[in-house]
XYZ file of C-alpha atoms in Angstrom:
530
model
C 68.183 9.368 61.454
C 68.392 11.834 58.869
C 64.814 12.957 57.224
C 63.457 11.335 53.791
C 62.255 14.369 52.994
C 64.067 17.042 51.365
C 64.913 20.241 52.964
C 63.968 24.493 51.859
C 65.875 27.144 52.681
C 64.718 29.244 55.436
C 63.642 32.034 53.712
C 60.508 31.067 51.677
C 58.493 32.707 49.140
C 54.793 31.624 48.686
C 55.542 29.854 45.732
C 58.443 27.571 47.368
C 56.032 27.117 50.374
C 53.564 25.649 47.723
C 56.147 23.754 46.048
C 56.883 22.070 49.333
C 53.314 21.617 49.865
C 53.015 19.796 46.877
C 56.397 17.152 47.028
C 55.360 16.524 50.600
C 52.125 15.210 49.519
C 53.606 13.170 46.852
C 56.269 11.531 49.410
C 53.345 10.897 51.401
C 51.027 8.994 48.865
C 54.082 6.999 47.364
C 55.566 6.229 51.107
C 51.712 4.548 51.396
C 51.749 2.659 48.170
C 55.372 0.986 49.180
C 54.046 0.195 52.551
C 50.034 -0.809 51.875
C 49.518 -4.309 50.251
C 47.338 -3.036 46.932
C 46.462 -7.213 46.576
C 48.112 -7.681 43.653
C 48.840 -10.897 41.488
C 51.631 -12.243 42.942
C 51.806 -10.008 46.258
C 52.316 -13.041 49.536
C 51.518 -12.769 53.089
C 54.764 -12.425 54.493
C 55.760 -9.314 52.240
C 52.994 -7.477 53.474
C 53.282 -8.446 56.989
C 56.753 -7.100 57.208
C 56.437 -4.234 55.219
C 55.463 -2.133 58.455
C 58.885 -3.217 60.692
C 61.534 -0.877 61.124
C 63.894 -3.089 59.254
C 61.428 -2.779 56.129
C 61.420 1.457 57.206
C 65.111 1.762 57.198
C 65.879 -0.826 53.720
C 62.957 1.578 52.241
C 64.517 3.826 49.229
C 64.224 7.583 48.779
C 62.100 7.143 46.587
C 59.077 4.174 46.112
C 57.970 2.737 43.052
C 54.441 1.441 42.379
C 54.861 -2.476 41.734
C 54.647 -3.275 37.677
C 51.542 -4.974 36.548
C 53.096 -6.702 34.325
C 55.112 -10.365 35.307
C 57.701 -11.517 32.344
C 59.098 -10.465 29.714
C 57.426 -8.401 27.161
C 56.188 -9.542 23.975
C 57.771 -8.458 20.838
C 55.938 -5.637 18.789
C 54.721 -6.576 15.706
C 52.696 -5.047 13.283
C 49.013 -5.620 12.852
C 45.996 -4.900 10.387
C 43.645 -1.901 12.017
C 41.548 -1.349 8.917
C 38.250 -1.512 9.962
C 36.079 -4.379 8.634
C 33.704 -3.296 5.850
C 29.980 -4.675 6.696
C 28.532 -6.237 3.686
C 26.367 -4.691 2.192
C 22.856 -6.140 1.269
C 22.277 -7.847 -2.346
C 20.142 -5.723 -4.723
C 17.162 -7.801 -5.599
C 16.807 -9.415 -9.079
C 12.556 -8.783 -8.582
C 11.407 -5.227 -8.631
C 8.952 -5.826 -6.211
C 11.026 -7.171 -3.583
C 12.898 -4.256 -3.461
C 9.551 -1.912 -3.265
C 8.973 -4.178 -0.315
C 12.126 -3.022 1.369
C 11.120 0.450 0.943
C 7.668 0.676 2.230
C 7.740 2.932 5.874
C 4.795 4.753 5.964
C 2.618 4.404 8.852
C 0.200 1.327 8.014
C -3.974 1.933 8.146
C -5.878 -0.612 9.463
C -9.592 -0.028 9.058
C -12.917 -1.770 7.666
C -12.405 0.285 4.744
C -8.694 -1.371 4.212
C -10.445 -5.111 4.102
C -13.380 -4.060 1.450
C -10.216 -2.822 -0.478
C -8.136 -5.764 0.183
C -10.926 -8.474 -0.416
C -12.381 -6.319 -3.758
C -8.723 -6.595 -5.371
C -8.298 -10.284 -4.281
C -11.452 -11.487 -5.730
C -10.186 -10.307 -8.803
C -7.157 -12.056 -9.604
C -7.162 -11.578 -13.827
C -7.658 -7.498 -13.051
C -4.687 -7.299 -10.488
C -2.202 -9.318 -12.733
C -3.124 -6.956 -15.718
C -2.371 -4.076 -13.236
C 0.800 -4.887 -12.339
C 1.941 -5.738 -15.234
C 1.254 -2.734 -17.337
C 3.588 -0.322 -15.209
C 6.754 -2.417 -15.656
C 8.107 0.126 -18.590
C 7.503 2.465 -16.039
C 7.879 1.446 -12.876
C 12.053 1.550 -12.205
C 12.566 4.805 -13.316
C 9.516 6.025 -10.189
C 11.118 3.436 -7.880
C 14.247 5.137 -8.799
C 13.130 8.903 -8.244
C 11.098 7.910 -5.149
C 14.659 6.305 -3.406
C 16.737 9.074 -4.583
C 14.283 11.747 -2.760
C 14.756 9.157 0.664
C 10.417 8.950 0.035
C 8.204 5.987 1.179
C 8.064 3.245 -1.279
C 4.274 3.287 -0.898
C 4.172 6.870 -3.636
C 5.627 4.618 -6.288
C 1.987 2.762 -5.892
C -0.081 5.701 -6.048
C -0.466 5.437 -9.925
C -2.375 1.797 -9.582
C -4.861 3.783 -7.715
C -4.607 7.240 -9.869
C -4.887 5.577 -13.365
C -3.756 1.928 -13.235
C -0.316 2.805 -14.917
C -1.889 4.034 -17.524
C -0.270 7.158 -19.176
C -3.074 8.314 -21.802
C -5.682 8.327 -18.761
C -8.093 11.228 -18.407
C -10.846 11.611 -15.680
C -14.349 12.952 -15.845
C -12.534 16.319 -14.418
C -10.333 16.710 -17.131
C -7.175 15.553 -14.720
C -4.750 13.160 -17.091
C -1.829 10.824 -16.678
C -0.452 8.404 -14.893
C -0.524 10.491 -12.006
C -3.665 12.351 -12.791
C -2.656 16.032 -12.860
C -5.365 18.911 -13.384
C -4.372 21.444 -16.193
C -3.734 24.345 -13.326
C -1.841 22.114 -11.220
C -0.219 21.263 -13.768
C 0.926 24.393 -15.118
C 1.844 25.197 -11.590
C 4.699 22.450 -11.586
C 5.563 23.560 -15.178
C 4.147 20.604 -17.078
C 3.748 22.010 -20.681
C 0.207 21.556 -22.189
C 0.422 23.328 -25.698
C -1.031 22.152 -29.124
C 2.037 19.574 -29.470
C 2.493 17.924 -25.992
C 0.454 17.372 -22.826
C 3.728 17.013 -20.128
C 1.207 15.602 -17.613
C 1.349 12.703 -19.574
C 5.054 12.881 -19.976
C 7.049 9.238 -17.651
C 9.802 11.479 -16.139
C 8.637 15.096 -16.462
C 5.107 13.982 -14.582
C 6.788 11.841 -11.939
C 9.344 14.362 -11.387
C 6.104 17.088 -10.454
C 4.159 14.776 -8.810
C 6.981 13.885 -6.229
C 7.431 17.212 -5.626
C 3.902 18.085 -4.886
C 3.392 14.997 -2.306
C 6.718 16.110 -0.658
C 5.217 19.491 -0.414
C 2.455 18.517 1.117
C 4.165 16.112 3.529
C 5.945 19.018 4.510
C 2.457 21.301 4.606
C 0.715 18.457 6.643
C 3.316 16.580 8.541
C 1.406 13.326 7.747
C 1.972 11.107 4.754
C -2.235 10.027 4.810
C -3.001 13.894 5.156
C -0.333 14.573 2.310
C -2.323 11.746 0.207
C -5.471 13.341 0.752
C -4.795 16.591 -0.159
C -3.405 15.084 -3.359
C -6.676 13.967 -4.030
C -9.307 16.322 -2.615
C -6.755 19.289 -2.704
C -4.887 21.228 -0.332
C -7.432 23.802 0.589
C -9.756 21.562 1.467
C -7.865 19.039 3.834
C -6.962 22.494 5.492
C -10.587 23.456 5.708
C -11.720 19.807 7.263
C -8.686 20.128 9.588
C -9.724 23.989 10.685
C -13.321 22.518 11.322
C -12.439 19.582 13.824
C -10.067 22.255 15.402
C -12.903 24.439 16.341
C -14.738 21.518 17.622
C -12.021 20.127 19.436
C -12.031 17.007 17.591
C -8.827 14.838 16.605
C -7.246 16.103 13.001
C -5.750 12.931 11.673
C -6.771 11.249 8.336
C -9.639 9.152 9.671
C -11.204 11.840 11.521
C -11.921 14.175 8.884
C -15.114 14.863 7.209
C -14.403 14.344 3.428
C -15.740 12.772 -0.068
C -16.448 9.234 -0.082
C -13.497 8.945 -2.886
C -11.043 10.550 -0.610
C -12.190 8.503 2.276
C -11.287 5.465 0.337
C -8.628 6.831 -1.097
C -5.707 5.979 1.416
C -6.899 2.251 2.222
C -7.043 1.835 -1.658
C -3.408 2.143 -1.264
C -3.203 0.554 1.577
C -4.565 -2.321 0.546
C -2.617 -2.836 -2.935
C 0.371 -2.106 -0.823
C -0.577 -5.351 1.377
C -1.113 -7.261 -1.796
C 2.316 -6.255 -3.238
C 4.012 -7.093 0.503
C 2.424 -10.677 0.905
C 1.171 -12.399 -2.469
C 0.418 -15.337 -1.758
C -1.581 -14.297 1.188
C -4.276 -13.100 -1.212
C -3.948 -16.295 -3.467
C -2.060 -12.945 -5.691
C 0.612 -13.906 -8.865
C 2.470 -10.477 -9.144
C 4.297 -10.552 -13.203
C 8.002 -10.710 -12.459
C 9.790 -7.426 -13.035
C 13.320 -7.000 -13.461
C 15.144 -4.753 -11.214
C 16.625 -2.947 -14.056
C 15.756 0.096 -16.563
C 13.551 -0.290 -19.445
C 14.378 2.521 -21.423
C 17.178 4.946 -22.113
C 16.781 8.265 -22.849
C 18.328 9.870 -26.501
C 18.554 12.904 -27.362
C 17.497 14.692 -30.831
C 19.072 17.820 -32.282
C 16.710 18.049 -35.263
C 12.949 17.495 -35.588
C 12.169 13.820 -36.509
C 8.752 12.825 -37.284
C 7.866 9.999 -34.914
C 7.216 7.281 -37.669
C 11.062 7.994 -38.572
C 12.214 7.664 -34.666
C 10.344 4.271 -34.252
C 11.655 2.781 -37.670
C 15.166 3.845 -36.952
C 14.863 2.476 -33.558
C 13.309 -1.047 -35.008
C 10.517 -0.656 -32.281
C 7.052 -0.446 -33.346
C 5.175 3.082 -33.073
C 2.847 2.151 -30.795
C 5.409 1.261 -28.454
C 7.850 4.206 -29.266
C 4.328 6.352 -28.073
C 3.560 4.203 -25.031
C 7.262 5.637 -23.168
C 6.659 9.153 -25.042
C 2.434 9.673 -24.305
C 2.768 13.167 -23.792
C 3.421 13.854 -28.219
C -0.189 14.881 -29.477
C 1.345 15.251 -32.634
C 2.925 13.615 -35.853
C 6.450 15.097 -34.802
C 9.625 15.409 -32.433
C 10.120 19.071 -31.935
C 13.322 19.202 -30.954
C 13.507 22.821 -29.619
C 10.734 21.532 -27.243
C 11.187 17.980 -26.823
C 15.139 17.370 -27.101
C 14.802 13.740 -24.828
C 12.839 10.777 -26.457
C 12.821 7.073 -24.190
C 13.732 3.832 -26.181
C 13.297 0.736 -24.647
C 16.838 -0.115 -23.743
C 17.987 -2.264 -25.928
C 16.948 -0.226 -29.017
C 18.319 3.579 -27.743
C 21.740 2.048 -29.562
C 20.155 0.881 -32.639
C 18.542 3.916 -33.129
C 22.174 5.837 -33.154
C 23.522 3.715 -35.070
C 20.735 3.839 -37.747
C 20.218 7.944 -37.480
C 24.341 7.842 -38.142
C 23.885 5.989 -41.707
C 20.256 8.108 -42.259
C 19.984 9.568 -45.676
C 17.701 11.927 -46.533
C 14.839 14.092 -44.143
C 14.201 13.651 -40.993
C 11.006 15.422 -40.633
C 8.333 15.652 -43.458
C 6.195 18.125 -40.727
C 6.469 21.493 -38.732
C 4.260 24.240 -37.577
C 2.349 26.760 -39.249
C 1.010 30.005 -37.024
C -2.589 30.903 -39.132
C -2.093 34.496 -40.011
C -6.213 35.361 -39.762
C -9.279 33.301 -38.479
C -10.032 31.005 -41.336
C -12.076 27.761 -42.167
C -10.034 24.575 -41.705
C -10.801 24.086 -45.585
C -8.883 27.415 -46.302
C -6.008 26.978 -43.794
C -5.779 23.261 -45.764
C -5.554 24.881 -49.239
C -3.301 27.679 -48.094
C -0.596 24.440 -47.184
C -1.429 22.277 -49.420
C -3.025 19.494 -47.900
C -6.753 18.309 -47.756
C -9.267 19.742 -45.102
C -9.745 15.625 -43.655
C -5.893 15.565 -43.268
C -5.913 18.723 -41.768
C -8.589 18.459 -38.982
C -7.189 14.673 -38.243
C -3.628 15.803 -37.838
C -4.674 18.982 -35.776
C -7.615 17.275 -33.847
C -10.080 20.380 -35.420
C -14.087 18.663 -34.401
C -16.591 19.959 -36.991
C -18.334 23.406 -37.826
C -15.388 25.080 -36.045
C -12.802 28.016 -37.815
C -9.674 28.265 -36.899
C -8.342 31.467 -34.952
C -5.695 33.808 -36.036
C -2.614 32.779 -33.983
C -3.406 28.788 -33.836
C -0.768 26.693 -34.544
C -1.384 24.063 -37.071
C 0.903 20.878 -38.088
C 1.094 21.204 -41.601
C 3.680 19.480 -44.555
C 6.970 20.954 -45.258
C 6.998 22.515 -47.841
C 9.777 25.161 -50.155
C 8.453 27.927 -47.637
C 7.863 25.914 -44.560
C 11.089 23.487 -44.443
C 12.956 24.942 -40.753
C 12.450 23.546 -37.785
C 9.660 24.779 -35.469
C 11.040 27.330 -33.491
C 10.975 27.029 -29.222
C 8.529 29.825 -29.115
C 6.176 28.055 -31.133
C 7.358 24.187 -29.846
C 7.057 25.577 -26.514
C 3.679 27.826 -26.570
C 1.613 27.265 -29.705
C -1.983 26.624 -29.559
C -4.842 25.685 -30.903
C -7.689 28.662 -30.793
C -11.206 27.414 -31.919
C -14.380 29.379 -32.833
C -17.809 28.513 -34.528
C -17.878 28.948 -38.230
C -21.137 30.734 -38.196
C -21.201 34.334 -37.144
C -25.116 34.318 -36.636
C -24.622 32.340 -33.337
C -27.802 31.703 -31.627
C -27.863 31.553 -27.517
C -29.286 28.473 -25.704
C -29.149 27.576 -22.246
C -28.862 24.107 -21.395
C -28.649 21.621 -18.261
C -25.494 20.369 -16.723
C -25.343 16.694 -15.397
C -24.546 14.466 -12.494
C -20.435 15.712 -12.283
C -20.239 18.071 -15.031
C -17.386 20.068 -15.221
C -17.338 23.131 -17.679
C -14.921 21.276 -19.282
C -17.064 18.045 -19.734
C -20.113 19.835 -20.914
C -18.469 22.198 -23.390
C -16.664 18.900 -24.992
C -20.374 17.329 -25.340
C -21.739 19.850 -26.731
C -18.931 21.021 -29.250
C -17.856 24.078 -27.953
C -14.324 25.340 -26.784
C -14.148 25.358 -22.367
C -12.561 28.668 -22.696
C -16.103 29.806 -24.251
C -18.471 28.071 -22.128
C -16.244 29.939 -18.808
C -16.602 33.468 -20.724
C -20.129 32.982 -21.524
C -20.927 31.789 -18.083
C -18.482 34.125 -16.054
C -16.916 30.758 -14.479
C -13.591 29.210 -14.144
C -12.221 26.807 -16.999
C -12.162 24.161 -14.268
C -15.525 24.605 -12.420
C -17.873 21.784 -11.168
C -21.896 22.500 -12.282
C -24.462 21.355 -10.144
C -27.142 18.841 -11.491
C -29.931 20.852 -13.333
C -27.462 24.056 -13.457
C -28.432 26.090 -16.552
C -25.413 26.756 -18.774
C -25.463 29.388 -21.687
C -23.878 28.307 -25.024
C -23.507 30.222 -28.197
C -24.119 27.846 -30.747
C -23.917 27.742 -34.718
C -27.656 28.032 -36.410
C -29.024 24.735 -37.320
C -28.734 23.499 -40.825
C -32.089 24.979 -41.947
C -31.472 27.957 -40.447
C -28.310 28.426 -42.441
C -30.215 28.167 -45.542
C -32.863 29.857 -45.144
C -30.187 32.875 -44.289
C -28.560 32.410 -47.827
C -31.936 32.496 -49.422
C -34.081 35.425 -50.160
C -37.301 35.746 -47.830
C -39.973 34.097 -49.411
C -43.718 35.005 -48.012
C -44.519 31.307 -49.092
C -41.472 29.254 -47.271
C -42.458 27.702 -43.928
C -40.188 28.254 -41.244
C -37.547 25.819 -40.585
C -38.785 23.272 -37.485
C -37.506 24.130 -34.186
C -36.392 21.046 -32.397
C -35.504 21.540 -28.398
C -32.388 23.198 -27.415
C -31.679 20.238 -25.185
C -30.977 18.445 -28.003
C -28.350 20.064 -29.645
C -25.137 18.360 -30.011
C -22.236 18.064 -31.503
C -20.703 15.348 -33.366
C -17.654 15.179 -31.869
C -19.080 15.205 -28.218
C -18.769 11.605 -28.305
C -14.877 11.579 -27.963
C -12.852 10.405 -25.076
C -11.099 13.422 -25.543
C -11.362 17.383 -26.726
C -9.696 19.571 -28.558
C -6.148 20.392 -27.995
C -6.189 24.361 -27.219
């Protein structure tokens, strides 16, 4: 019987003998598979039982095929759909704060300090529903900014526990808006604060900083509670507590640092408004309903516009048009510095359409730079205006002169009719000095959390002065009982008895203590722009 298996020539090179190799092997393994019962569907006893006679060798073909696993006939091809199915996405929710809710991921602090926080803000029902309900101008536009920088939800909280919401807000330590920003930090993230605007006050410019700063020190810190306290105690600090427990070997997380009292409550604070704002009603808690949608719109101004015109055009009254634009300290829109104004949404078209049929000025103000130091009385008859209007408009407190260079808001006028310049929009100020030139020198006694800032504003004088005087920082902390040098104007007496001729009969004016010198305008919530 003649060989199944196919035949080389003699003569052989080393690739026909691996050739051969190779086709032999492959008769082999499909010889097997013809003869070897795999146990297929369909496969019967007798068929495999007979596969091994010699009457099954000899019918075997040349060549064996592995049995189909298919039985029938084939179905017909048709065409079919292979998109992919989309997966729905989830509904936006009508309620703001449901949709905070979805956003909160930081990690969550449970401590004794969280549950004094938690039952202090639920005993007061009234003072949480005010809270919440003040931020809803601004609170969209921060949930906004915090989801499009992929941040917790829990920063858009932080201003109930920096301020309340509340924009105009300035601490004992001079630190002001919403998100309470000190006047170096502030310059650091390039928030203006010039004789027309304060930017830490500013809804989008401070929000915009503030993220940035807590992402920065996320990234410093690693840890969203270590990022939070540096954002309250500062960065140096928090390193210096973490440095310490390092040397000791001691753990370096947020609850086992030494620190203030205010920065220890600090993060359960939050903590505990965000458990308020997750569960409601189990704090007995009535959150003001807040539509998931913007309040304002922002509109731009090519011209300066005094702000009585923007909120008249806009049909909105002015103490609303200030309430989304806190950070103007002044009468007017500069438009070289301020280009953006918010409207509450409705109004940003009404306002276009009523600047579009405006007749006549839009700005009855601008800046004047004083040429020379002079008396607010002079710089008010050199524009035309009275010395009341003057200091109220430009903020000037009492027995002070005006410095050459200041920046004053003054009428338009035939001379003065431009717009303010951005040099001027962008850097004036307001430069302050005591009208007398006999000043006399008196040191005085700081209080419980004086700042240099605090106890120049009580006692009349400009920070910049007190710092000089006292070869300190514009920003430092004095110590209880810390004698502080002032240069002050001479009393009234004093003054007089200067214009007057010495008389050998005239008794000397009555000293009264140093200590209680004051200033008239040390009273106010705020000082003097600068």
């Amino acid at each position: 019987m003649s060989s199944p298996y196919p035949r080389f020539p003699k003569t052989r090179t080393p690739e026909f003998r691996l050739l051969g190799a190779l086709l032999v092997a492959l008769a082999l393994l499909l010889s097997g598979c013809a003869s070897v019962s795999l146990g297929e569907p369909g496969s019967s006893p007798s068929a495999n039982e007979n596969a091994g006679s010699p009457a099954a060798e000899t019918a075997r073909p040349k060549v064996a095929r592995a049995p189909s696993p298919f039985q029938g006939a084939l179905s017909e091809i048709v065409s079919v759909n292979g998109a992919v199915p989309q997966v729905a996405p989830l509904a936006a929710p009508a309620d703001l704060w449901e949709r905070i809710r979805r956003g909160l991921k930081m990690t969550d602090l449970d401590t004794a300090l969280v549950r004094d926080q938690e039952r202090w803000y639920a005993s007061r029902p009234d003072y949480i529903f005010r809270m919440t309900d003040r931020p809803r101008k601004y609170l969209f536009h921060i949930v906004e900014e915090v989801e499009g920088g992929d941040l917790p939800m829990e920063l858009a909280l932080l201003p109930f526990i920096e301020s309340a919401f509340n924009p105009q807000a300035v601490s004992r330590v001079q630190a002001a808006g919403m998100w309470q920003f000190m006047p170096a930090t502030g310059q650091s993230f390039d928030l203006k604060q010039n004789a027309f605007r304060d930017d830490r006050r500013d809804v989008l410019a401070s929000t915009r900083a503030a993220l940035d700063y807590l992402e920065r020190l996320h990234s410093r810190f690693g840890d969203w509670h270590l990022a939070l306290a540096a954002y309250n105690w500062g960065q140096g600090n928090v390193n210096r507590a973490i440095t310490r427990n390092q040397r000791e070997g001691l753990p370096t997380g947020y609850t086992d640092l030494t620190m203030p009292q205010e920065t220890r409550q600090y993060v359960p604070k939050l903590q505990a408004v965000e458990n308020i704002i997750a569960q409601p009603e189990r704090f007995g808690v009535t959150l003001p309903l807040i539509g998931n949608h913007p309040f304002f719109e922002t509109v731009t101004i090519e011209r300066d516009m005094d702000v009585a015109l923007i909120a008249r055009l806009a049909e909105v009254e002015e103490t609303d048009f200030r309430s989304l634009n806190p950070s103007l300290n002044r009468p007017v829109v500069m438009a070289a510095a301020t280009p953006n104004v918010l409207l509450p949404w409705d109004n940003a078209e009404v306002f276009e359409r009523n600047l579009r049929n405006h007749e006549g000025p839009l700005a009855s103000w601008t800046a004047w730079v004083v040429p020379s130091t002079m008396s607010p009385a002079q710089a008010a008859e050199r524009v035309g205006m009275s010395e009341a209007q003057l200091r109220r408009v430009n903020e000037i407190p009492p027995r002070m002169m005006v410095r050459a260079g200041s920046s004053l808001i003054v009428p338009r006028s035939g001379q003065r009719n431009a717009d303010v310049p951005g040099h001027v929009a962008d850097n004036g100020r307001l430069a302050l000095q005591p009208e007398a030139a006999n000043l006399r020198r008196v040191r005085l006694k700081a209080r419980q959390g004086d700042t240099v800032a605090v106890f120049a504003r009580r006692h009349g004088v400009s920070p910049v002065n007190v710092a000089q005087w006292n070869n300190l920082g514009v920003n430092a902390r004095l110590k209880p009982g810390q004698l502080v040098t002032l240069m002050l104007p001479p009393k009234a007496g004093q003054q007089a008895a200067a214009r007057t001729p010495t008389s050998t009969t005239r008794k000397p004016a009555v000293q009264r203590s140093p200590a209680r010198v004051a200033s008239s305008s040390s009273q106010g919530k705020q000082p003097a722009r600068r």
